[in-house]
Coordinates of C-alpha atoms in Angstrom, one line a residue:
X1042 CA 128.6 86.1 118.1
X1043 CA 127.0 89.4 117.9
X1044 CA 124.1 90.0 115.7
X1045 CA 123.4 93.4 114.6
X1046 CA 119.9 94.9 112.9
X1047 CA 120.0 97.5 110.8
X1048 CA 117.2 100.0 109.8
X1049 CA 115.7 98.3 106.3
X1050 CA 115.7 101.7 104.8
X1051 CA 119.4 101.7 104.9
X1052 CA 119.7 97.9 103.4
X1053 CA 121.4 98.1 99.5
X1054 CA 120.3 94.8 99.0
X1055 CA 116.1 94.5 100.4
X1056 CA 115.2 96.3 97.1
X1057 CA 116.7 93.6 95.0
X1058 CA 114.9 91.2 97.3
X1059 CA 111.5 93.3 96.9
X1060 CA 108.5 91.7 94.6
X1061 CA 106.9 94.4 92.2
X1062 CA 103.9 92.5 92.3
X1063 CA 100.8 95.4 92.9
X1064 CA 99.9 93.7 96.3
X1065 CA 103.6 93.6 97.9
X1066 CA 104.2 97.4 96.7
X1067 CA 100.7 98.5 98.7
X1068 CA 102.0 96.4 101.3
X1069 CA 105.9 97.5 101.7
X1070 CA 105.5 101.0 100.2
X1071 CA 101.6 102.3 101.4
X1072 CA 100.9 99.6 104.1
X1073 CA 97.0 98.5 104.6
X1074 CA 95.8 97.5 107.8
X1075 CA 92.1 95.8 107.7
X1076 CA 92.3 96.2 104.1
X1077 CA 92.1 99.8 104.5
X1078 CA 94.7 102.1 103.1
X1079 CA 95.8 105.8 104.8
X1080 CA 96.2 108.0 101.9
X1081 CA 95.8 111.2 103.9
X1082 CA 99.2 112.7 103.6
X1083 CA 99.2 112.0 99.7
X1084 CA 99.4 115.5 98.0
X1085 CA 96.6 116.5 96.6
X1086 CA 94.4 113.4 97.5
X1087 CA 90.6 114.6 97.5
X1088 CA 88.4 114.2 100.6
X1089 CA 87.0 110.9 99.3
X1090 CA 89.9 109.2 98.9
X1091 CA 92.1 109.7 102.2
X1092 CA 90.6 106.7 103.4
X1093 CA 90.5 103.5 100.8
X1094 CA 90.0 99.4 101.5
X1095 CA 91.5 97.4 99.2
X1096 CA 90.2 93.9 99.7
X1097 CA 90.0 91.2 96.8
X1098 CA 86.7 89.9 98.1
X1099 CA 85.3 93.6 97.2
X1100 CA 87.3 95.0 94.4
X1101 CA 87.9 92.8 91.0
X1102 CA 90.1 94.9 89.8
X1103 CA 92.5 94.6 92.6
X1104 CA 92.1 90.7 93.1
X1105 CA 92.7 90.0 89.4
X1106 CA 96.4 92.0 89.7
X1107 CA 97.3 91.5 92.8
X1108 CA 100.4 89.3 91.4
X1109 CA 100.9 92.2 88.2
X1110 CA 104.2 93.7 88.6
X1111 CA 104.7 97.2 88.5
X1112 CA 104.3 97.4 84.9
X1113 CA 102.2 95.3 84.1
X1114 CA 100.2 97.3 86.3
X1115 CA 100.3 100.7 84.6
X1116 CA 99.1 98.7 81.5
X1117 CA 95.9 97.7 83.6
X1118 CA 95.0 100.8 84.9
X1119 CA 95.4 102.6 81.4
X1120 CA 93.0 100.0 80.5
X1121 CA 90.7 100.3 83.4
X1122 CA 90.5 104.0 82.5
X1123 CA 89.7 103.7 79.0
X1124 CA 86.9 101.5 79.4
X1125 CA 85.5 104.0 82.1
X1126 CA 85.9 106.7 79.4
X1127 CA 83.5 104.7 77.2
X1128 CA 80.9 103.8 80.2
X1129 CA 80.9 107.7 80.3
X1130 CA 80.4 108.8 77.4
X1131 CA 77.8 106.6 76.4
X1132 CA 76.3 107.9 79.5
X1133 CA 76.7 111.0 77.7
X1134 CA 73.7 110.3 74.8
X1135 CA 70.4 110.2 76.5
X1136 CA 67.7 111.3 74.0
X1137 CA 64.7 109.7 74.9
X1138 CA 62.9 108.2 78.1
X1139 CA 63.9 104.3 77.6
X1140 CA 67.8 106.0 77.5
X1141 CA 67.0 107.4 81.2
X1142 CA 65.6 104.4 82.6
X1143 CA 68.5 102.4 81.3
X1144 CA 71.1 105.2 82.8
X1145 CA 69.2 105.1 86.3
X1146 CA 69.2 101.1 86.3
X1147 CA 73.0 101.0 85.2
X1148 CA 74.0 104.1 87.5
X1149 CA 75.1 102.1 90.8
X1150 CA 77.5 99.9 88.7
X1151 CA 78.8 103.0 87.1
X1152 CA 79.2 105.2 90.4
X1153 CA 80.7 101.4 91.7
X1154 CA 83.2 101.8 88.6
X1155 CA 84.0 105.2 89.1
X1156 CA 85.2 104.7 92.8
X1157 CA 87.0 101.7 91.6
X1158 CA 89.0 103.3 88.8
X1159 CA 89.9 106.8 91.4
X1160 CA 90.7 104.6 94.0
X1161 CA 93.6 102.6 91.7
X1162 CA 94.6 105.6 89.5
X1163 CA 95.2 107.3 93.3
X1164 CA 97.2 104.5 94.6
X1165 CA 99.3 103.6 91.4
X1166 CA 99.6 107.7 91.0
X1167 CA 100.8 107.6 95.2
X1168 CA 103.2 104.3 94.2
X1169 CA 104.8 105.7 91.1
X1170 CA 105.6 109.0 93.2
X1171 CA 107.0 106.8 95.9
X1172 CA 109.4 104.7 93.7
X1173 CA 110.7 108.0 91.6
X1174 CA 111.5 109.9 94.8
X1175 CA 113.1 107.4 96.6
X1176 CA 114.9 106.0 93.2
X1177 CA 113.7 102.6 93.9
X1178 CA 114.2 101.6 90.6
X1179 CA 117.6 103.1 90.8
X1180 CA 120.6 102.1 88.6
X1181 CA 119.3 98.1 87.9
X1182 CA 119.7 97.0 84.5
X1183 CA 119.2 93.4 83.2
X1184 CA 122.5 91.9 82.4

């Protein structure tokens, strides 16, 4: 009996066997090693952001979706960037001295949040370019 491998790329049927879930996709379509993912040779990817760990012990956000499939996913992240759009603009309104102190004591959760929401809207952004160029959705419809 001969066995023969073939390259994975080149498999019709791994990407029916694929799980959407957010964790499998950074795994099989980004790869992490130490928890850390290479985004370097993401277009456009700012200085900050070439390098990014993605551990659940450390980021909430990415241990409560690891199982989300891809779109539930986009649903979160919309969400996650909303409610950074209202941390920020109440930012926005300090009129008076108690409003400063509060901004200062709440500023290293916010600056927390803010590297949180870059950091997923990067990856999802990096995933989403991923599956449309390589049609990994391709021709599947639900029968």
């Amino acid at each position: 009996t001969t066995t023969s491998w073939r390259c994975r790329r080149d498999d019709p049927i791994t990407p029916l066997l694929n799980q959407w879930t957010y964790q499998a996709m950074v795994h099989e379509l980004l790869g992490i090693e130490n928890n850390r993912i290479d985004l370097s040779e993401v277009p456009g990817i700012a200085k900050d952001m070439r390098e990014v760990i993605m551990s659940p012990e450390q980021d909430s956000f990415f241990k409560d979706s690891l199982n989300s499939d891809f779109g539930e996913i986009g649903i979160k992240i919309k969400d996650l960037v909303d409610k950074f759009q209202q941390q920020q603009h109440s930012t926005a309104a300090i009129n008076s001295i108690s409003d400063m102190k509060k901004f200062v004591d709440n500023y290293p959760q916010f600056k927390k949040f803010s590297g949180t929401v870059s950091k997923h809207v990067a990856i999802v952004g990096e995933l989403s370019r991923i599956v449309q160029d390589n049609n990994l959705l391709g021709d599947f419809e639900i029968m």
